[in-house]
GROMACS .gro file of C-alpha atoms in nm:
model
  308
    1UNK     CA    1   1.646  -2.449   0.060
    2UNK     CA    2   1.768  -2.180   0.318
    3UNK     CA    3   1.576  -1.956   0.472
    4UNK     CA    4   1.793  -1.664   0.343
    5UNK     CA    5   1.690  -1.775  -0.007
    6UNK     CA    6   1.301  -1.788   0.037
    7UNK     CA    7   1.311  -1.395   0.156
    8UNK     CA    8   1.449  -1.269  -0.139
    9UNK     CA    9   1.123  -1.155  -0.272
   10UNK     CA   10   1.056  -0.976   0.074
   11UNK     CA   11   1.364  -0.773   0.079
   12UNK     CA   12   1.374  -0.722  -0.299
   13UNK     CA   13   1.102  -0.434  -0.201
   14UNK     CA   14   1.388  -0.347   0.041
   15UNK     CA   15   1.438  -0.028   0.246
   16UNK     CA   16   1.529   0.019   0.594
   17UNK     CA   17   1.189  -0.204   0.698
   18UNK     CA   18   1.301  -0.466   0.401
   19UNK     CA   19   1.400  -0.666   0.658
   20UNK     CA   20   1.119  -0.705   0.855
   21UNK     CA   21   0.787  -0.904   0.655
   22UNK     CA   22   0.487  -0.696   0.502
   23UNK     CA   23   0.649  -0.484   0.277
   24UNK     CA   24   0.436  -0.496  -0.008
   25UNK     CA   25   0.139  -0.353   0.236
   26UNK     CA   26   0.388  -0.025   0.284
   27UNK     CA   27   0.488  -0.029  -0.045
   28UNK     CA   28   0.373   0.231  -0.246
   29UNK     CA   29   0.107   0.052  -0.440
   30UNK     CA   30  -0.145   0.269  -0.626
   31UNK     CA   31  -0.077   0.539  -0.945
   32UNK     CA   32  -0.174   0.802  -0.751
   33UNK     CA   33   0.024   0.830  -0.442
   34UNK     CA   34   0.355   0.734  -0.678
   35UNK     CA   35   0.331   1.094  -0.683
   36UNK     CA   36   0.303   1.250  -0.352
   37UNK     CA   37   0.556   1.047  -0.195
   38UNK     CA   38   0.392   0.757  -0.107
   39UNK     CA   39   0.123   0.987   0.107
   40UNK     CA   40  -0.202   0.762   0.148
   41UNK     CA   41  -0.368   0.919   0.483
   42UNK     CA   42  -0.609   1.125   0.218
   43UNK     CA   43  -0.835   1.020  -0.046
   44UNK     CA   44  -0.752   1.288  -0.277
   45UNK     CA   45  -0.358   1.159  -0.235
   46UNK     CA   46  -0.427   0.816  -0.286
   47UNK     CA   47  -0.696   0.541  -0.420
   48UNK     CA   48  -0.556   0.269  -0.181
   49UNK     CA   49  -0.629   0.560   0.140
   50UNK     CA   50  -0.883   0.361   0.301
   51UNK     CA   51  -0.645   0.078   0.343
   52UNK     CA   52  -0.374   0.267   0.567
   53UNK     CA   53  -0.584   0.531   0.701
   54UNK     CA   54  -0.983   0.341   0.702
   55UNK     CA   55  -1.135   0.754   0.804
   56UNK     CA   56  -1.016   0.872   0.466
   57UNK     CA   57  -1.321   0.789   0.279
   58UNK     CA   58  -1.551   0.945   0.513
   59UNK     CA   59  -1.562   1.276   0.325
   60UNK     CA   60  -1.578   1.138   0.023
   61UNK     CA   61  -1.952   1.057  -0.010
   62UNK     CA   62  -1.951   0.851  -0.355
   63UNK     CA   63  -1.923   0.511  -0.419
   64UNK     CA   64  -1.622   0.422  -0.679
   65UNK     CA   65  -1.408   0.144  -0.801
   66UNK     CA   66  -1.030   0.143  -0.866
   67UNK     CA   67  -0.761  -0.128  -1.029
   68UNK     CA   68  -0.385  -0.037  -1.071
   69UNK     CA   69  -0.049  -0.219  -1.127
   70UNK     CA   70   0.308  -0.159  -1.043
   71UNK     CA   71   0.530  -0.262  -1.367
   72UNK     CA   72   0.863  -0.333  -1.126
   73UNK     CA   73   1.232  -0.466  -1.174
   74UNK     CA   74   1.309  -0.851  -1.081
   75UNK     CA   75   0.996  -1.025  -1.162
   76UNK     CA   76   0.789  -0.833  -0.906
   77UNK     CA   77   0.448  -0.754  -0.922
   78UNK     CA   78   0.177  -0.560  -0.718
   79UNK     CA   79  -0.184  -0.566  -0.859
   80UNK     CA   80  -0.490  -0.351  -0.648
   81UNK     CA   81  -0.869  -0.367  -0.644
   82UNK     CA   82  -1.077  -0.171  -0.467
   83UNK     CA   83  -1.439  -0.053  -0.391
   84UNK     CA   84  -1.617   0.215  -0.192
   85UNK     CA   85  -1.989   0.273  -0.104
   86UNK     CA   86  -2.157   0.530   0.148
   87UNK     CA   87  -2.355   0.440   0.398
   88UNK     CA   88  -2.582   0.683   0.469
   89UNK     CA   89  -2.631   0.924   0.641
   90UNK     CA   90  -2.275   0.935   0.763
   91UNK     CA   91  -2.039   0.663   0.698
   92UNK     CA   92  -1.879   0.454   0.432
   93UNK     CA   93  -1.794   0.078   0.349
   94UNK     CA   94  -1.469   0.030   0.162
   95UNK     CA   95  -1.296  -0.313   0.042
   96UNK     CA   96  -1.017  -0.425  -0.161
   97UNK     CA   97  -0.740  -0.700  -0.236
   98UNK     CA   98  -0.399  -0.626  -0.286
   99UNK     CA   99  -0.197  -0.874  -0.470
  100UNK     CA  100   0.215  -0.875  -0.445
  101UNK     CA  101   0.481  -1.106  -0.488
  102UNK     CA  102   0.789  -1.211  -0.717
  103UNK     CA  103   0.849  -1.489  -1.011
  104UNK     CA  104   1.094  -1.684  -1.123
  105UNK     CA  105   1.307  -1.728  -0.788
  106UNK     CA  106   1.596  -1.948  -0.839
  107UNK     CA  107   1.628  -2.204  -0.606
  108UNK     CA  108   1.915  -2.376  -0.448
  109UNK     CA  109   1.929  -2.680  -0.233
  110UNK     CA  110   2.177  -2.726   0.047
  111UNK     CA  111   2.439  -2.854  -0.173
  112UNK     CA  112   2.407  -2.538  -0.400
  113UNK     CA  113   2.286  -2.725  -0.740
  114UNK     CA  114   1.984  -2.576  -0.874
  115UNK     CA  115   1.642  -2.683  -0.768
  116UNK     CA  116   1.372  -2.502  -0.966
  117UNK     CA  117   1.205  -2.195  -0.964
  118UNK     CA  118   1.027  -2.011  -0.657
  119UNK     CA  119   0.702  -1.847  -0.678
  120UNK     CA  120   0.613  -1.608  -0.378
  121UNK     CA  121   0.311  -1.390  -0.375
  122UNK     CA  122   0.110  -1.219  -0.081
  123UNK     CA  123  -0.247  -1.163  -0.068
  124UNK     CA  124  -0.424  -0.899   0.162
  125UNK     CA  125  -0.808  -0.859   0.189
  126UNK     CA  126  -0.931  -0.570   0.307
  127UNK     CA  127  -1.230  -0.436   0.489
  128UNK     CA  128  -1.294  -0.079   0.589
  129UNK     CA  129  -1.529   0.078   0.765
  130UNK     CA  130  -1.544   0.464   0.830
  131UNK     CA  131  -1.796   0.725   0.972
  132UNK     CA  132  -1.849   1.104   1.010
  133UNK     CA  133  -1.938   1.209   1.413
  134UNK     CA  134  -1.967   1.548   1.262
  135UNK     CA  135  -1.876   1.775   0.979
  136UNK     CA  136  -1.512   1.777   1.085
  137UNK     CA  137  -1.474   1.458   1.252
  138UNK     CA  138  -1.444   1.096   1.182
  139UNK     CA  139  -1.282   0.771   1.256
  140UNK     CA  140  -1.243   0.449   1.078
  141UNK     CA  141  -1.141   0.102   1.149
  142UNK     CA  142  -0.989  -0.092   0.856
  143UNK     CA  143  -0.950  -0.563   0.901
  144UNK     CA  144  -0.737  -0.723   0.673
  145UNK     CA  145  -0.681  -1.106   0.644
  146UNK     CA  146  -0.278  -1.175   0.528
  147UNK     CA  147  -0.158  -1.510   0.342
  148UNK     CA  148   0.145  -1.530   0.198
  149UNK     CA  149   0.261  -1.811   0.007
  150UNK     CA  150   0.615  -1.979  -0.103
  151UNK     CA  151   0.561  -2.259  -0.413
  152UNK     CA  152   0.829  -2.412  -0.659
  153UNK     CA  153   0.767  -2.498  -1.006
  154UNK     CA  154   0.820  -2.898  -0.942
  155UNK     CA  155   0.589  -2.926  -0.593
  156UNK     CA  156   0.892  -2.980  -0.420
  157UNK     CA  157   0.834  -2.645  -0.191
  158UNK     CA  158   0.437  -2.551  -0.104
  159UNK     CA  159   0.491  -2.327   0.225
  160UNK     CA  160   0.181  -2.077   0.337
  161UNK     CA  161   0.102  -1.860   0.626
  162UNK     CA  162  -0.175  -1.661   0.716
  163UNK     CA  163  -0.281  -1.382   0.986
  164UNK     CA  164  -0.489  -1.109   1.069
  165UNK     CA  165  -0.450  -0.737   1.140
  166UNK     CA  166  -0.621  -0.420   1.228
  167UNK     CA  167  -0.535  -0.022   1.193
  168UNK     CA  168  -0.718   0.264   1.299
  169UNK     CA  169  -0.807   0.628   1.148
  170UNK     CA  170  -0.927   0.990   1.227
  171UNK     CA  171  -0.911   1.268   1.053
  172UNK     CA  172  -0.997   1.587   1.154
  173UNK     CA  173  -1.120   1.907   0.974
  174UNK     CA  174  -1.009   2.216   1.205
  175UNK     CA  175  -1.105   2.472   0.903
  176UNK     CA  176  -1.215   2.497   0.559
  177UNK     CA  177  -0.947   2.357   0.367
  178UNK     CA  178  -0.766   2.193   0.593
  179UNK     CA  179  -0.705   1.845   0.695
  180UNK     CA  180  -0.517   1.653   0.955
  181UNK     CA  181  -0.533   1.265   0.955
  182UNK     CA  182  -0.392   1.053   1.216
  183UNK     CA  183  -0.350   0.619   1.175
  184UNK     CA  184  -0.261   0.347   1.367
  185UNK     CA  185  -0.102   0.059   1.137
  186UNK     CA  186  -0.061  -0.293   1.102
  187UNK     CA  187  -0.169  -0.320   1.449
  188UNK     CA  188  -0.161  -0.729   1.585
  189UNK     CA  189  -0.049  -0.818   1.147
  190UNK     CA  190   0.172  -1.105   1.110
  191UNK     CA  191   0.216  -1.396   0.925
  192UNK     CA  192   0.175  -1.776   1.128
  193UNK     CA  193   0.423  -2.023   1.001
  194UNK     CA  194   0.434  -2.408   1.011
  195UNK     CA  195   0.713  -2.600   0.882
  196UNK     CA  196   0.687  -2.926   1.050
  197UNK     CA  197   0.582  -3.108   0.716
  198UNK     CA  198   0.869  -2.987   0.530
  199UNK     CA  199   1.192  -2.930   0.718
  200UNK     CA  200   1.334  -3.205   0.958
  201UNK     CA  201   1.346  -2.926   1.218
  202UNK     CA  202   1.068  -2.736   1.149
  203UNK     CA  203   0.936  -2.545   1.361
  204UNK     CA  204   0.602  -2.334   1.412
  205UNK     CA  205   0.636  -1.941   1.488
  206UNK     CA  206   0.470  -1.633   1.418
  207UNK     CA  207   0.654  -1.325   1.170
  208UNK     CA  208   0.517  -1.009   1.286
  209UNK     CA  209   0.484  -0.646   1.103
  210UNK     CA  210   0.619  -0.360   1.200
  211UNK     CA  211   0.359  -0.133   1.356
  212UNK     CA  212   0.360   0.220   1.316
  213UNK     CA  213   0.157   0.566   1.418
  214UNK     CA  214   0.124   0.809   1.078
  215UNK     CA  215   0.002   1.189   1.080
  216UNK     CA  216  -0.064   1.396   0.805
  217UNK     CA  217  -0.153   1.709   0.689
  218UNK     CA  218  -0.339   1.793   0.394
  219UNK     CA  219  -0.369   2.200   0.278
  220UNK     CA  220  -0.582   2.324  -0.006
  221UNK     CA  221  -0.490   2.668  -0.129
  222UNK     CA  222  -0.658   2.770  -0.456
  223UNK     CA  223  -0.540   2.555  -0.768
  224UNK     CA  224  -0.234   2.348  -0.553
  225UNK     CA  225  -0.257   2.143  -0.226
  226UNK     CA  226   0.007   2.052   0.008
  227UNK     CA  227   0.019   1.739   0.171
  228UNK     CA  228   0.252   1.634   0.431
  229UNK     CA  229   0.309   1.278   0.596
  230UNK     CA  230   0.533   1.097   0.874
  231UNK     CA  231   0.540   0.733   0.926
  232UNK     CA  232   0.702   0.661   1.268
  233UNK     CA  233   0.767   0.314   1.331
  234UNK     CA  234   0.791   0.141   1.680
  235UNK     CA  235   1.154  -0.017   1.576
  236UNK     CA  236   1.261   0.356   1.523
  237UNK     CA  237   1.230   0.354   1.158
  238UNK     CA  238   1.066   0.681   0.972
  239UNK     CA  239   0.997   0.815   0.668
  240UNK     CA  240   0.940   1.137   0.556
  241UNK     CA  241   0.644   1.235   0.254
  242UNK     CA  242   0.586   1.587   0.104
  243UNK     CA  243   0.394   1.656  -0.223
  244UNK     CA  244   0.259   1.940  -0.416
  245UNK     CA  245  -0.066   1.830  -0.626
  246UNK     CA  246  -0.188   2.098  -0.906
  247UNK     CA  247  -0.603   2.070  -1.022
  248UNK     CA  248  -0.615   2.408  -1.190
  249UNK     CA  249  -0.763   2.237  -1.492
  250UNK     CA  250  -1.077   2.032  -1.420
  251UNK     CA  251  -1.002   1.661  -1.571
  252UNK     CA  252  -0.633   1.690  -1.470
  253UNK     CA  253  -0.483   1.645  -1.196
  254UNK     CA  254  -0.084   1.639  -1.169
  255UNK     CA  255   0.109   1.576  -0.859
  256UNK     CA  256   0.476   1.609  -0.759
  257UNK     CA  257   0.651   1.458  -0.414
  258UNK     CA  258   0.903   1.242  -0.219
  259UNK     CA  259   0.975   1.036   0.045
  260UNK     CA  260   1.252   1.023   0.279
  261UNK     CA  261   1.344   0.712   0.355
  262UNK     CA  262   1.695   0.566   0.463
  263UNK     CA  263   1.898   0.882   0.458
  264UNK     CA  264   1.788   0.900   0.057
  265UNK     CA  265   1.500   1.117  -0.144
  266UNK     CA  266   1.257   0.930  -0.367
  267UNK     CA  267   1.120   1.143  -0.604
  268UNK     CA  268   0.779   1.092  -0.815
  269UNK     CA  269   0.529   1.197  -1.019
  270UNK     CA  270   0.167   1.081  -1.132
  271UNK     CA  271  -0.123   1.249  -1.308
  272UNK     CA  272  -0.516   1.150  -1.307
  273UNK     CA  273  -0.735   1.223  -1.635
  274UNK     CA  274  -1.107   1.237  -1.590
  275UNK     CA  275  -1.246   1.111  -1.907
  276UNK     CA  276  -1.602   1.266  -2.019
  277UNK     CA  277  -1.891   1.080  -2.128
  278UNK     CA  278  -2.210   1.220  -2.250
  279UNK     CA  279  -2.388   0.920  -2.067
  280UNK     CA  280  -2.284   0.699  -1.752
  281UNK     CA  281  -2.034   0.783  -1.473
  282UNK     CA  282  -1.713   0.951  -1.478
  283UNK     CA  283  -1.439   0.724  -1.572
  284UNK     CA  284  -1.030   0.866  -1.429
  285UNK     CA  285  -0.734   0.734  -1.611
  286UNK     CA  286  -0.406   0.740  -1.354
  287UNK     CA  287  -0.026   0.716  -1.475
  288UNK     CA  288   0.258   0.759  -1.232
  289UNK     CA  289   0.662   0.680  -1.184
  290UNK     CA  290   0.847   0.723  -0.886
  291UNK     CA  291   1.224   0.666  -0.889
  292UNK     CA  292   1.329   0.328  -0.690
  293UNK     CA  293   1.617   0.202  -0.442
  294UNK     CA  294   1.983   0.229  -0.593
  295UNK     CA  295   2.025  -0.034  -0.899
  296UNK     CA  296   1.614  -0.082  -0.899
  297UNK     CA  297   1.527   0.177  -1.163
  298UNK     CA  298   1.160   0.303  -1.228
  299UNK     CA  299   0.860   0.192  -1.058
  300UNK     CA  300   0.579   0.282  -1.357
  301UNK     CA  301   0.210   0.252  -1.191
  302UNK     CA  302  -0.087   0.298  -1.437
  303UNK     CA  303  -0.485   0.278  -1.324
  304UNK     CA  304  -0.818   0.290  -1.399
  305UNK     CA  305  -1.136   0.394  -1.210
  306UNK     CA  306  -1.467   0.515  -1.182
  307UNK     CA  307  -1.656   0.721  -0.965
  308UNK     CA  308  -2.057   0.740  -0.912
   0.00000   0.00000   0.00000
């Protein structure tokens, strides 16, 4: 089995990063931020925020729980859980798992016959931990453990490596209205590798993320907010987010944006229904599509959560 055969599931989330591992932790991976572009330095852009940008939940000042998928092409899959409490008086305790990976990989030994199906999925835990210095300013620090995992259908293939990795947060309240947020991500992340047990020249050696420094603005004017985000990343890679979200109604919430990304525009759009009960907390519904890399088609996101 060749090595260019077990990343097919990496790069199938491909754009110019595809190469390098992690995707599926910049991938957008929640209902909500399908549409603003991917934009997850805010809370009210994204339910997965705390994960990319551990000061968004700061603000917030509820506890809540949220679960989404991502219905994609090829056999991939991206599942989310997360859950937030505050600590008070001034901080917030966020944590979560993201699940991604592709099925039914075709195989191929070195002779080219087939040799079973593949199996690859990555798992990252997360940990967050954010806290409000005053009524404009916080930080937040945000631990994830990473395993990712290669397995055949026949126990031929059982390959797994692991690693640890640690981003940073602020964000920044200069007015009413306004917000600027500023991250640090994927700092120290990779995945550890050892292949001694099932290549004749295996090897051990470590796969390393892409780090990158993401700011963002975040505008409220009336009924619509503008939010703005740039991922730079320190192999020169960046992408570019804008969105327009519209609350003029109370339980809806509809948002419109893009990225930039590889000389292309992906468009998207998701919406959030607040449900209303005459007894217990208030439940959100989210539903969101954002158009995918040439050939790929849809991404369709749905979610569920509650707030308390």
């Amino acid at each position: 089995m060749t090595i260019l055969l077990l990343s097919i599931s990496t790069t199938a989330f491909a754009s110019g990063l595809g190469g390098y591992t992690g995707t599926s932790n910049r991938f957008t991976s929640d209902p909500l931020s399908s549409g603003t572009g991917g934009i997850t330095l805010f809370h009210k852009t994204s339910t997965n925020s705390y994960s990319q940008n551990p000061a968004s939940q700061a603000f917030f000042g509820q506890s809540s729980f949220n679960a989404g998928l991502v219905q994609l092409s090829l056999d991939r899959f991206i599942y989310t859980v997360n859950a937030g409490v505050p600590l008070p008086p001034t901080a917030s305790l966020s944590v979560g798992v993201l699940a991604a990976g592709t099925k039914n990989i075709e195989a191929r030994d070195s002779r080219g016959y087939a040799a079973g199906d593949i199996s690859d999925t990555e798992m990252t835990y997360l940990v967050s931990f954010s806290n409000r210095f005053s009524d404009k300013l916080a930080f937040g620090l945000s631990l994830k453990i990473l395993t990712k995992q290669f397995k055949s259908d026949n126990d031929w293939l059982d390959l797994k490596g692991s690693g640890f990795g640690a981003g940073l947060g602020i964000v920044f309240k200069p007015i009413s209205g306004s917000s600027f947020a500023l991250a640090i991500k994927d700092w120290n992340s990779s995945y550890k590798w050892k292949t001694q047990d099932l290549f004749e020249r295996g090897s051990s050696y470590q796969d390393e993320f892409p780090m990158s420094l993401s700011w963002g603005w975040l505008q409220e004017m009336g009924a619509f907010s503008l939010a703005l985000e740039h991922d730079y990343y320190f192999i020169d890679e960046n992408i570019y987010r804008v969105a327009v979200m519209w609350h003029a109604i109370q339980a809806l919430q509809v948002n419109v944006g893009m990225s930039y990304e590889d000389e292309s525009i992906y468009p998207g759009l998701s919406a959030r229904y607040e449900l209303s009960w005459k007894q217990g907390p208030p439940m959100h519904i989210d539903y969101g599509f954002k158009i995918g890399t040439p050939g790929e088609g849809y991404r369709n996101y749905i979610g569920w959560g509650v707030n308390f």
